[in-house]
Coordinates of C-alpha atoms in Angstrom, one line a residue:
M13 CA -29.9 21.3 15.1
R14 CA -31.3 23.3 12.3
P15 CA -29.4 25.7 10.1
A16 CA -29.9 29.4 10.4
P17 CA -32.9 30.7 8.4
E18 CA -30.6 32.7 6.1
W19 CA -28.5 29.6 5.3
C20 CA -28.6 28.2 1.7
E21 CA -26.7 25.2 0.3
D22 CA -23.9 26.1 -2.1
V23 CA -21.7 23.3 -3.4
T24 CA -19.6 25.7 -5.5
P25 CA -16.6 25.6 -3.2
F26 CA -16.6 21.8 -3.4
V27 CA -17.0 21.3 -7.2
R28 CA -13.3 20.3 -7.7
V29 CA -13.3 18.0 -4.6
L30 CA -16.5 16.2 -5.7
A31 CA -15.2 15.8 -9.3
Q32 CA -11.9 14.4 -8.1
L33 CA -13.6 12.0 -5.7
D34 CA -15.9 10.9 -8.5
E35 CA -12.8 10.2 -10.6
Y36 CA -11.1 8.4 -7.8
F37 CA -14.1 6.1 -7.2
S38 CA -14.5 5.5 -11.0
G39 CA -10.8 4.4 -11.1
T40 CA -9.5 7.2 -13.3
R41 CA -7.8 9.4 -10.6
R42 CA -4.8 8.2 -8.6
V43 CA -3.6 11.5 -7.1
F44 CA -5.7 14.4 -5.7
R45 CA -4.7 17.8 -6.8
L46 CA -6.4 20.1 -4.3
R47 CA -5.3 22.9 -2.0
L48 CA -5.6 21.5 1.5
A49 CA -5.4 23.4 4.8
P50 CA -6.0 20.8 7.6
G51 CA -5.6 22.0 11.1
G52 CA -3.4 20.0 13.4
T53 CA -0.1 19.9 15.3
A54 CA 3.2 20.1 13.5
F55 CA 3.6 16.3 14.0
Q56 CA 0.1 15.6 12.6
L57 CA 0.7 17.8 9.6
A58 CA 4.0 16.0 8.9
V59 CA 2.3 12.6 9.1
W60 CA -0.5 13.7 6.8
E61 CA 2.0 15.0 4.3
A62 CA 3.8 11.7 4.5
L63 CA 0.5 9.9 3.8
R64 CA 0.1 11.9 0.6
A65 CA 3.5 10.5 -0.5
I66 CA 2.3 6.9 -0.4
P67 CA 1.6 5.9 -4.0
Y68 CA -1.8 4.7 -5.1
G69 CA -2.3 1.0 -4.6
Q70 CA 0.7 0.7 -2.2
T71 CA 0.8 0.3 1.5
V72 CA 3.4 1.0 4.3
S73 CA 3.4 0.0 7.9
Y74 CA 3.0 2.5 10.8
A75 CA 6.6 1.7 11.8
E76 CA 7.9 2.3 8.3
L77 CA 6.0 5.6 8.2
A78 CA 7.4 6.6 11.6
G79 CA 10.9 5.8 10.3
R80 CA 10.4 8.0 7.3
L81 CA 9.6 10.8 9.7
G82 CA 12.8 10.2 11.6
N83 CA 11.3 8.4 14.6
A84 CA 11.6 4.7 14.2
A85 CA 10.0 4.1 17.6
G86 CA 7.0 6.4 16.8
A87 CA 4.6 3.9 15.2
R88 CA 1.9 4.5 17.9
A89 CA 2.2 8.3 17.5
V90 CA 1.9 7.9 13.7
G91 CA -1.2 5.8 14.3
L92 CA -2.8 8.5 16.5
A93 CA -2.0 11.2 13.9
N94 CA -3.3 8.9 11.2
G95 CA -6.5 8.4 13.1
A96 CA -6.9 12.2 13.5
N97 CA -6.7 12.8 9.7
P98 CA -9.6 15.1 8.8
L99 CA -9.4 14.3 5.1
P100 CA -9.5 10.5 4.6
I101 CA -9.3 9.2 1.1
I102 CA -7.8 12.6 -0.1
V103 CA -5.1 12.2 2.5
P104 CA -4.8 8.4 2.1
C105 CA -4.6 7.1 5.6
H106 CA -6.1 3.8 4.4
R107 CA -2.7 2.9 2.9
V108 CA -1.1 2.4 6.3
I109 CA -1.2 -1.1 7.7
G110 CA 0.1 -3.2 10.5
A111 CA 3.8 -4.4 10.5
D112 CA 2.5 -7.9 9.9
G113 CA 0.6 -6.9 6.8
S114 CA -2.7 -6.9 8.5
L115 CA -5.3 -4.2 8.1
T116 CA -5.6 -2.3 11.3
G117 CA -7.9 0.5 12.5
F118 CA -9.7 2.8 10.2
G119 CA -12.3 5.4 11.2
G120 CA -14.7 4.2 8.5
G121 CA -14.3 0.6 9.5
L122 CA -12.0 -2.2 8.2
Y123 CA -14.5 -3.2 5.5
I124 CA -14.1 0.4 4.0
K125 CA -10.3 0.2 4.3
R126 CA -10.4 -3.2 2.5
A127 CA -12.7 -1.8 -0.2
L128 CA -10.4 1.3 -0.8
L129 CA -7.3 -0.9 -1.0
S130 CA -9.1 -3.3 -3.3
L131 CA -10.3 -0.4 -5.6
E132 CA -6.6 0.7 -5.8
G133 CA -5.4 -2.8 -6.6
A134 CA -3.2 -3.2 -3.5
A135 CA -1.2 -6.4 -3.5
C136 CA -3.3 -7.9 -0.8
V137 CA -6.3 -7.1 1.2
A138 CA -6.2 -8.7 4.7
D139 CA -7.4 -8.0 8.2
L140 CA -6.2 -8.9 11.7
F141 CA -7.7 -12.4 11.4
S142 CA -6.8 -13.3 7.8
A143 CA -3.4 -11.6 7.3
Y144 CA -1.7 -15.0 6.7
E145 CA -4.7 -16.9 5.2
S146 CA -4.1 -15.4 1.8
G147 CA -0.3 -16.0 2.0
V148 CA 0.3 -12.5 0.7
P149 CA 1.3 -9.9 3.3
C150 CA 0.3 -6.2 2.5
A151 CA 3.7 -4.5 2.6

């Protein structure tokens, strides 16, 4: 696909986003302060708002997040909404982990999830195969 001939690049609308992402990756920003307007179902929007409440460097399980939303049995639904998050990093879906402390699915790959949690100084960084090797669960 090629852009229309009249198209021209303009990063002006993204200056604040780019600056805040740079600060996040340099370790100086812990909370994003941006106006967001993601499109999704009411449930997805509730999950994404709950993701924004997870503090920098901390993790919660899908089941715990479902419980916070009033549906203790809704871990899978939370996982699906988490996976549909259109604004990863800014809406920190990487902070949600398995109930056993393991790193589970992430659209960018588990190595990226591990790197983001490491950048944030999360208590542990494990995956499905090494959750118990370190002896420190991610919860």
